[in-house]
PDB file of C-alpha atoms in Angstrom:
ATOM      1  CA  UNK A   1     123.719 155.369 135.558  1.00 76.00           C
ATOM      2  CA  UNK A   2     123.560 152.048 135.107  1.00 88.00           C
ATOM      3  CA  UNK A   3     121.895 149.240 137.143  1.00 92.00           C
ATOM      4  CA  UNK A   4     123.213 146.128 138.355  1.00 93.00           C
ATOM      5  CA  UNK A   5     121.174 142.809 137.509  1.00 93.00           C
ATOM      6  CA  UNK A   6     118.525 143.334 140.210  1.00 94.00           C
ATOM      7  CA  UNK A   7     117.654 147.196 139.220  1.00 94.00           C
ATOM      8  CA  UNK A   8     117.203 146.024 135.376  1.00 94.00           C
ATOM      9  CA  UNK A   9     115.272 143.252 136.194  1.00 94.00           C
ATOM     10  CA  UNK A  10     112.641 144.882 138.541  1.00 95.00           C
ATOM     11  CA  UNK A  11     113.058 147.839 136.297  1.00 94.00           C
ATOM     12  CA  UNK A  12     111.997 146.012 133.130  1.00 93.00           C
ATOM     13  CA  UNK A  13     109.333 143.827 135.360  1.00 94.00           C
ATOM     14  CA  UNK A  14     111.347 140.254 135.294  1.00 93.00           C
ATOM     15  CA  UNK A  15     112.875 138.238 138.069  1.00 95.00           C
ATOM     16  CA  UNK A  16     117.304 138.567 137.592  1.00 95.00           C
ATOM     17  CA  UNK A  17     116.812 134.629 136.328  1.00 95.00           C
ATOM     18  CA  UNK A  18     115.484 135.873 133.433  1.00 95.00           C
ATOM     19  CA  UNK A  19     117.606 137.647 133.075  1.00 95.00           C
ATOM     20  CA  UNK A  20     120.795 135.730 133.801  1.00 94.00           C
ATOM     21  CA  UNK A  21     118.498 133.316 131.179  1.00 94.00           C
ATOM     22  CA  UNK A  22     119.372 135.695 128.489  1.00 94.00           C
ATOM     23  CA  UNK A  23     122.110 135.711 128.827  1.00 94.00           C
ATOM     24  CA  UNK A  24     122.865 131.694 128.274  1.00 93.00           C
ATOM     25  CA  UNK A  25     120.290 131.616 125.415  1.00 91.00           C
ATOM     26  CA  UNK A  26     122.435 135.152 123.239  1.00 90.00           C
ATOM     27  CA  UNK A  27     119.140 137.873 123.465  1.00 91.00           C
ATOM     28  CA  UNK A  28     120.840 139.882 125.585  1.00 92.00           C
ATOM     29  CA  UNK A  29     124.673 140.796 125.291  1.00 90.00           C
ATOM     30  CA  UNK A  30     126.773 140.523 128.498  1.00 90.00           C
ATOM     31  CA  UNK A  31     127.287 144.444 129.385  1.00 92.00           C
ATOM     32  CA  UNK A  32     130.971 145.672 131.274  1.00 89.00           C
ATOM     33  CA  UNK A  33     131.745 145.466 135.170  1.00 90.00           C
ATOM     34  CA  UNK A  34     132.395 147.571 137.161  1.00 87.00           C
ATOM     35  CA  UNK A  35     135.318 147.544 139.510  1.00 85.00           C
ATOM     36  CA  UNK A  36     134.421 145.551 141.932  1.00 85.00           C
ATOM     37  CA  UNK A  37     133.354 142.604 139.204  1.00 86.00           C
ATOM     38  CA  UNK A  38     129.399 143.242 138.893  1.00 87.00           C
ATOM     39  CA  UNK A  39     127.935 144.048 135.869  1.00 90.00           C
ATOM     40  CA  UNK A  40     126.116 147.377 134.975  1.00 93.00           C
ATOM     41  CA  UNK A  41     123.442 147.541 132.744  1.00 93.00           C
ATOM     42  CA  UNK A  42     122.248 150.255 130.915  1.00 94.00           C
ATOM     43  CA  UNK A  43     119.893 151.511 128.503  1.00 94.00           C
ATOM     44  CA  UNK A  44     120.443 150.065 125.879  1.00 92.00           C
ATOM     45  CA  UNK A  45     120.614 146.601 127.650  1.00 94.00           C
ATOM     46  CA  UNK A  46     117.103 147.907 129.685  1.00 94.00           C
ATOM     47  CA  UNK A  47     115.268 148.227 126.165  1.00 92.00           C
ATOM     48  CA  UNK A  48     116.556 144.965 125.128  1.00 92.00           C
ATOM     49  CA  UNK A  49     115.051 143.481 127.501  1.00 94.00           C
ATOM     50  CA  UNK A  50     111.419 145.887 127.940  1.00 93.00           C
ATOM     51  CA  UNK A  51     111.578 143.999 123.515  1.00 91.00           C
ATOM     52  CA  UNK A  52     112.528 141.119 124.906  1.00 92.00           C
ATOM     53  CA  UNK A  53     109.740 140.670 127.747  1.00 92.00           C
ATOM     54  CA  UNK A  54     106.904 142.281 125.629  1.00 90.00           C
ATOM     55  CA  UNK A  55     107.769 139.958 122.760  1.00 89.00           C
ATOM     56  CA  UNK A  56     107.976 136.729 124.630  1.00 90.00           C
ATOM     57  CA  UNK A  57     104.604 138.512 126.427  1.00 89.00           C
ATOM     58  CA  UNK A  58     102.252 138.318 123.530  1.00 86.00           C
ATOM     59  CA  UNK A  59     104.014 134.786 122.543  1.00 86.00           C
ATOM     60  CA  UNK A  60     106.741 134.727 120.633  1.00 86.00           C
ATOM     61  CA  UNK A  61     109.048 132.007 121.423  1.00 88.00           C
ATOM     62  CA  UNK A  62     112.366 132.664 123.067  1.00 90.00           C
ATOM     63  CA  UNK A  63     113.877 130.355 120.786  1.00 87.00           C
ATOM     64  CA  UNK A  64     112.374 132.796 118.063  1.00 84.00           C
ATOM     65  CA  UNK A  65     112.782 135.992 119.435  1.00 86.00           C
ATOM     66  CA  UNK A  66     116.534 135.342 119.095  1.00 83.00           C
ATOM     67  CA  UNK A  67     116.557 134.404 115.384  1.00 80.00           C
ATOM     68  CA  UNK A  68     115.491 137.954 114.725  1.00 79.00           C
ATOM     69  CA  UNK A  69     118.170 139.700 115.864  1.00 71.00           C
ATOM     70  CA  UNK A  70     119.051 142.352 117.905  1.00 70.00           C
ATOM     71  CA  UNK A  71     117.363 144.732 115.222  1.00 64.00           C
ATOM     72  CA  UNK A  72     114.579 146.447 116.186  1.00 63.00           C
ATOM     73  CA  UNK A  73     112.543 145.410 112.906  1.00 68.00           C
ATOM     74  CA  UNK A  74     108.324 145.141 113.347  1.00 71.00           C
ATOM     75  CA  UNK A  75     108.160 141.178 113.285  1.00 75.00           C
ATOM     76  CA  UNK A  76     105.703 140.611 110.513  1.00 81.00           C
ATOM     77  CA  UNK A  77     106.374 137.135 109.488  1.00 82.00           C
ATOM     78  CA  UNK A  78     106.465 135.635 114.155  1.00 79.00           C
ATOM     79  CA  UNK A  79     103.173 137.493 114.884  1.00 82.00           C
ATOM     80  CA  UNK A  80     101.442 136.506 111.642  1.00 87.00           C
ATOM     81  CA  UNK A  81     102.178 133.233 112.246  1.00 84.00           C
ATOM     82  CA  UNK A  82     101.749 133.459 116.152  1.00 85.00           C
ATOM     83  CA  UNK A  83      97.934 134.521 114.777  1.00 88.00           C
ATOM     84  CA  UNK A  84      97.684 131.867 112.610  1.00 91.00           C
ATOM     85  CA  UNK A  85      98.832 129.663 115.209  1.00 86.00           C
ATOM     86  CA  UNK A  86      96.796 131.576 118.355  1.00 88.00           C
ATOM     87  CA  UNK A  87      93.402 130.838 115.427  1.00 92.00           C
ATOM     88  CA  UNK A  88      94.138 127.508 115.399  1.00 91.00           C
ATOM     89  CA  UNK A  89      93.975 126.545 119.217  1.00 89.00           C
ATOM     90  CA  UNK A  90      90.825 129.175 119.643  1.00 92.00           C
ATOM     91  CA  UNK A  91      88.853 126.817 117.546  1.00 92.00           C
ATOM     92  CA  UNK A  92      90.196 124.311 119.061  1.00 88.00           C
ATOM     93  CA  UNK A  93      89.121 125.465 122.135  1.00 89.00           C
ATOM     94  CA  UNK A  94      86.063 126.424 121.078  1.00 90.00           C
ATOM     95  CA  UNK A  95      84.889 123.508 120.086  1.00 83.00           C
ATOM     96  CA  UNK A  96      85.695 121.212 123.078  1.00 80.00           C
ATOM     97  CA  UNK A  97      83.930 124.047 124.958  1.00 83.00           C
ATOM     98  CA  UNK A  98      81.069 122.683 122.413  1.00 79.00           C
ATOM     99  CA  UNK A  99      81.069 119.630 123.195  1.00 73.00           C
ATOM    100  CA  UNK A 100      81.906 119.388 127.535  1.00 77.00           C
ATOM    101  CA  UNK A 101      77.940 121.809 127.186  1.00 77.00           C
ATOM    102  CA  UNK A 102      76.555 118.494 125.258  1.00 67.00           C
ATOM    103  CA  UNK A 103      78.329 115.998 128.093  1.00 64.00           C
ATOM    104  CA  UNK A 104      77.626 117.898 130.334  1.00 70.00           C
ATOM    105  CA  UNK A 105      73.407 118.380 129.363  1.00 67.00           C
ATOM    106  CA  UNK A 106      73.122 115.390 128.714  1.00 61.00           C
ATOM    107  CA  UNK A 107      74.962 113.764 131.536  1.00 60.00           C
ATOM    108  CA  UNK A 108      77.093 111.246 128.602  1.00 59.00           C
ATOM    109  CA  UNK A 109      79.848 109.591 128.692  1.00 63.00           C
ATOM    110  CA  UNK A 110      83.203 111.894 128.497  1.00 67.00           C
ATOM    111  CA  UNK A 111      84.480 108.695 126.511  1.00 69.00           C
ATOM    112  CA  UNK A 112      82.239 108.876 123.850  1.00 72.00           C
ATOM    113  CA  UNK A 113      82.009 111.542 121.248  1.00 72.00           C
ATOM    114  CA  UNK A 114      78.998 113.502 122.157  1.00 68.00           C
ATOM    115  CA  UNK A 115      77.331 113.518 119.291  1.00 67.00           C
ATOM    116  CA  UNK A 116      77.437 109.443 119.703  1.00 69.00           C
ATOM    117  CA  UNK A 117      77.024 108.924 124.094  1.00 58.00           C
ATOM    118  CA  UNK A 118      73.562 109.467 124.268  1.00 59.00           C
ATOM    119  CA  UNK A 119      72.814 106.525 122.809  1.00 63.00           C
ATOM    120  CA  UNK A 120      75.188 103.905 124.580  1.00 64.00           C
ATOM    121  CA  UNK A 121      73.628 105.225 127.880  1.00 67.00           C
ATOM    122  CA  UNK A 122      71.886 101.438 127.663  1.00 75.00           C
ATOM    123  CA  UNK A 123      74.563 100.153 126.780  1.00 81.00           C
ATOM    124  CA  UNK A 124      76.280  96.945 128.551  1.00 86.00           C
ATOM    125  CA  UNK A 125      79.876  97.702 129.839  1.00 87.00           C
ATOM    126  CA  UNK A 126      81.348  95.219 127.367  1.00 91.00           C
ATOM    127  CA  UNK A 127      78.934  97.332 124.449  1.00 89.00           C
ATOM    128  CA  UNK A 128      80.472 100.311 125.718  1.00 85.00           C
ATOM    129  CA  UNK A 129      83.882  99.845 125.991  1.00 89.00           C
ATOM    130  CA  UNK A 130      83.224  98.485 122.829  1.00 91.00           C
ATOM    131  CA  UNK A 131      82.406 101.353 121.318  1.00 87.00           C
ATOM    132  CA  UNK A 132      85.079 103.814 122.351  1.00 87.00           C
ATOM    133  CA  UNK A 133      87.039 101.258 119.832  1.00 90.00           C
ATOM    134  CA  UNK A 134      84.918 101.218 117.870  1.00 90.00           C
ATOM    135  CA  UNK A 135      84.757 105.592 117.889  1.00 87.00           C
ATOM    136  CA  UNK A 136      88.983 105.569 116.879  1.00 87.00           C
ATOM    137  CA  UNK A 137      89.908 103.379 114.136  1.00 89.00           C
ATOM    138  CA  UNK A 138      86.464 102.986 112.214  1.00 89.00           C
ATOM    139  CA  UNK A 139      87.410 105.976 109.341  1.00 89.00           C
ATOM    140  CA  UNK A 140      84.104 108.792 108.488  1.00 89.00           C
ATOM    141  CA  UNK A 141      81.587 106.090 106.656  1.00 87.00           C
ATOM    142  CA  UNK A 142      82.470 103.442 109.432  1.00 88.00           C
ATOM    143  CA  UNK A 143      80.964 105.999 112.079  1.00 88.00           C
ATOM    144  CA  UNK A 144      78.350 106.809 109.652  1.00 88.00           C
ATOM    145  CA  UNK A 145      76.771 103.422 110.623  1.00 88.00           C
ATOM    146  CA  UNK A 146      77.457 103.104 113.814  1.00 88.00           C
ATOM    147  CA  UNK A 147      76.021 106.879 115.116  1.00 85.00           C
ATOM    148  CA  UNK A 148      73.079 105.183 113.082  1.00 86.00           C
ATOM    149  CA  UNK A 149      73.142 101.447 114.720  1.00 86.00           C
ATOM    150  CA  UNK A 150      72.921 102.688 117.973  1.00 83.00           C
ATOM    151  CA  UNK A 151      70.751 105.611 117.858  1.00 80.00           C
ATOM    152  CA  UNK A 152      68.298 102.652 115.854  1.00 79.00           C
ATOM    153  CA  UNK A 153      66.702 101.218 119.044  1.00 75.00           C
ATOM    154  CA  UNK A 154      64.727  98.422 118.852  1.00 79.00           C
ATOM    155  CA  UNK A 155      64.424  95.972 121.488  1.00 84.00           C
ATOM    156  CA  UNK A 156      65.609  92.557 120.607  1.00 89.00           C
ATOM    157  CA  UNK A 157      65.172  89.187 122.889  1.00 93.00           C
ATOM    158  CA  UNK A 158      67.989  88.012 121.831  1.00 94.00           C
ATOM    159  CA  UNK A 159      70.666  90.321 121.857  1.00 92.00           C
ATOM    160  CA  UNK A 160      69.359  91.068 125.562  1.00 92.00           C
ATOM    161  CA  UNK A 161      70.557  87.009 125.989  1.00 95.00           C
ATOM    162  CA  UNK A 162      73.544  88.006 124.380  1.00 95.00           C
ATOM    163  CA  UNK A 163      74.669  90.483 126.360  1.00 93.00           C
ATOM    164  CA  UNK A 164      73.097  87.812 129.734  1.00 94.00           C
ATOM    165  CA  UNK A 165      74.684  84.738 128.284  1.00 96.00           C
ATOM    166  CA  UNK A 166      77.440  83.181 130.995  1.00 96.00           C
ATOM    167  CA  UNK A 167      80.667  82.160 129.194  1.00 95.00           C
ATOM    168  CA  UNK A 168      79.920  78.900 130.705  1.00 96.00           C
ATOM    169  CA  UNK A 169      76.759  78.493 127.838  1.00 96.00           C
ATOM    170  CA  UNK A 170      75.632  74.884 126.341  1.00 96.00           C
ATOM    171  CA  UNK A 171      75.983  74.260 123.399  1.00 96.00           C
ATOM    172  CA  UNK A 172      71.715  73.591 122.216  1.00 96.00           C
ATOM    173  CA  UNK A 173      72.102  77.621 124.173  1.00 96.00           C
ATOM    174  CA  UNK A 174      74.308  79.085 122.304  1.00 96.00           C
ATOM    175  CA  UNK A 175      73.562  77.671 118.899  1.00 96.00           C
ATOM    176  CA  UNK A 176      69.681  77.930 119.623  1.00 96.00           C
ATOM    177  CA  UNK A 177      70.443  81.574 120.351  1.00 96.00           C
ATOM    178  CA  UNK A 178      72.775  82.266 117.742  1.00 96.00           C
ATOM    179  CA  UNK A 179      69.914  81.198 114.602  1.00 96.00           C
ATOM    180  CA  UNK A 180      67.723  84.019 116.839  1.00 95.00           C
ATOM    181  CA  UNK A 181      70.200  86.849 116.696  1.00 95.00           C
ATOM    182  CA  UNK A 182      71.513  85.968 112.835  1.00 95.00           C
ATOM    183  CA  UNK A 183      68.092  87.040 111.710  1.00 94.00           C
ATOM    184  CA  UNK A 184      68.780  90.520 113.771  1.00 93.00           C
ATOM    185  CA  UNK A 185      72.290  90.968 112.546  1.00 92.00           C
ATOM    186  CA  UNK A 186      71.971  90.334 108.903  1.00 93.00           C
ATOM    187  CA  UNK A 187      68.935  93.066 109.046  1.00 92.00           C
ATOM    188  CA  UNK A 188      71.791  94.951 110.562  1.00 90.00           C
ATOM    189  CA  UNK A 189      74.892  94.992 108.978  1.00 89.00           C
ATOM    190  CA  UNK A 190      72.326  94.747 105.261  1.00 91.00           C
ATOM    191  CA  UNK A 191      70.993  98.970 107.038  1.00 91.00           C
ATOM    192  CA  UNK A 192      74.520  99.078 108.285  1.00 89.00           C
ATOM    193  CA  UNK A 193      77.135  97.525 105.616  1.00 89.00           C
ATOM    194  CA  UNK A 194      80.299 100.409 106.813  1.00 86.00           C
ATOM    195  CA  UNK A 195      79.911  98.759 110.564  1.00 82.00           C
ATOM    196  CA  UNK A 196      81.646  95.177 108.614  1.00 79.00           C
ATOM    197  CA  UNK A 197      83.284  96.993 105.320  1.00 80.00           C
ATOM    198  CA  UNK A 198      86.870  96.555 105.783  1.00 76.00           C
ATOM    199  CA  UNK A 199      88.002 100.568 107.490  1.00 79.00           C
ATOM    200  CA  UNK A 200      89.854 101.525 104.445  1.00 84.00           C
ATOM    201  CA  UNK A 201      89.377 105.181 105.566  1.00 87.00           C
ATOM    202  CA  UNK A 202      90.504 104.005 109.450  1.00 89.00           C
ATOM    203  CA  UNK A 203      92.486 106.850 110.574  1.00 90.00           C
ATOM    204  CA  UNK A 204      95.353 104.588 112.288  1.00 90.00           C
ATOM    205  CA  UNK A 205      94.668 101.743 108.751  1.00 90.00           C
ATOM    206  CA  UNK A 206      92.606  99.302 107.213  1.00 89.00           C
ATOM    207  CA  UNK A 207      95.421  96.452 108.988  1.00 91.00           C
ATOM    208  CA  UNK A 208      95.579  98.163 112.618  1.00 92.00           C
ATOM    209  CA  UNK A 209      91.939  99.101 113.202  1.00 91.00           C
ATOM    210  CA  UNK A 210      91.199  94.918 111.850  1.00 90.00           C
ATOM    211  CA  UNK A 211      93.236  93.514 114.205  1.00 93.00           C
ATOM    212  CA  UNK A 212      92.321  95.940 116.516  1.00 93.00           C
ATOM    213  CA  UNK A 213      88.620  94.978 116.808  1.00 91.00           C
ATOM    214  CA  UNK A 214      89.218  91.448 117.106  1.00 92.00           C
ATOM    215  CA  UNK A 215      91.406  91.824 119.821  1.00 94.00           C
ATOM    216  CA  UNK A 216      89.140  93.950 121.583  1.00 94.00           C
ATOM    217  CA  UNK A 217      85.761  90.498 120.697  1.00 93.00           C
ATOM    218  CA  UNK A 218      87.864  88.961 122.162  1.00 94.00           C
ATOM    219  CA  UNK A 219      89.125  89.991 125.831  1.00 95.00           C
ATOM    220  CA  UNK A 220      84.878  91.950 125.642  1.00 95.00           C
ATOM    221  CA  UNK A 221      83.255  89.121 125.455  1.00 96.00           C
ATOM    222  CA  UNK A 222      82.990  85.768 127.531  1.00 96.00           C
ATOM    223  CA  UNK A 223      84.416  82.643 125.337  1.00 96.00           C
ATOM    224  CA  UNK A 224      80.793  81.967 124.872  1.00 96.00           C
ATOM    225  CA  UNK A 225      79.913  85.543 122.895  1.00 96.00           C
ATOM    226  CA  UNK A 226      82.546  84.781 121.776  1.00 96.00           C
ATOM    227  CA  UNK A 227      81.053  81.281 119.854  1.00 96.00           C
ATOM    228  CA  UNK A 228      77.696  82.549 119.159  1.00 96.00           C
ATOM    229  CA  UNK A 229      78.712  85.340 116.902  1.00 95.00           C
ATOM    230  CA  UNK A 230      81.741  83.094 115.295  1.00 94.00           C
ATOM    231  CA  UNK A 231      78.012  80.902 114.426  1.00 95.00           C
ATOM    232  CA  UNK A 232      75.834  84.237 113.407  1.00 94.00           C
ATOM    233  CA  UNK A 233      79.918  84.821 111.029  1.00 92.00           C
ATOM    234  CA  UNK A 234      79.170  80.928 109.740  1.00 93.00           C
ATOM    235  CA  UNK A 235      74.801  80.710 109.202  1.00 92.00           C
ATOM    236  CA  UNK A 236      75.319  84.340 107.099  1.00 90.00           C
ATOM    237  CA  UNK A 237      78.254  83.904 105.689  1.00 86.00           C
ATOM    238  CA  UNK A 238      78.826  79.783 105.699  1.00 81.00           C
ATOM    239  CA  UNK A 239      82.264  78.079 106.225  1.00 73.00           C
ATOM    240  CA  UNK A 240      83.283  79.724 102.476  1.00 62.00           C
ATOM    241  CA  UNK A 241      82.876  83.731 103.547  1.00 54.00           C
ATOM    242  CA  UNK A 242      79.569  83.245 101.057  1.00 54.00           C
ATOM    243  CA  UNK A 243      75.911  84.099 102.181  1.00 54.00           C
ATOM    244  CA  UNK A 244      73.185  81.486 103.343  1.00 50.00           C
ATOM    245  CA  UNK A 245      70.627  83.116 105.422  1.00 46.00           C
ATOM    246  CA  UNK A 246      69.988  86.237 102.117  1.00 45.00           C
ATOM    247  CA  UNK A 247      69.615  83.437 100.098  1.00 48.00           C
ATOM    248  CA  UNK A 248      67.410  81.831 103.111  1.00 42.00           C
ATOM    249  CA  UNK A 249      64.738  84.860 102.804  1.00 43.00           C
ATOM    250  CA  UNK A 250      64.891  85.750  99.494  1.00 41.00           C
ATOM    251  CA  UNK A 251      63.645  82.882  98.186  1.00 40.00           C
ATOM    252  CA  UNK A 252      64.052  81.087  94.867  1.00 37.00           C
ATOM    253  CA  UNK A 253      64.925  83.513  91.901  1.00 32.00           C
TER     254      UNK A 253
END
């Protein structure tokens, strides 16, 4: 007894299109044709299609099934590889579910890791966007410092003034704010030095990380805020890059 392509597909629980595709990629041998030119499939073809479908349902790619040939050998290597891939996928999905649960419970931003998102809820739009970029370019040490800083909430009036500083702020206002902001920046960078250290462990490389941080600063903050940051840096390190505020704070030796 033989079957047509449609009958074979129905028996195997697949489609005519799938059977034809198996032929096209060399998974299924072409059957003999009847006098009228129609293909006539036998039991061997049905068994082959059932095997192909079963392996495909288990997740083995058709290209890999083709490499196995027509034999009925137990595909141990392919199944072990598939099992390892599934284990990795399951682990990733479980991790995503944990993160989603934290995000839903905390109502935090999806752009930030769950352990940083809640702390970033009080940030300005510019600070939050800058933090998103930092989480991408910082390495493990920098991320740890960033996490600590964001959770170390302090009432710093100068920072509030910086956040609200208009782009057209005059020079005296910017200079005064830099003077009052410098001690706080000095304190923070002393407690969390990894934030300002060269990102040598960055996943994107030190050079690209430094470029990204610089471009983000210029794009996210207005010209008056950038000028204040430049002034703060000069107050802390001087024009030659050497510490100045720290020396004054320490007093004579």
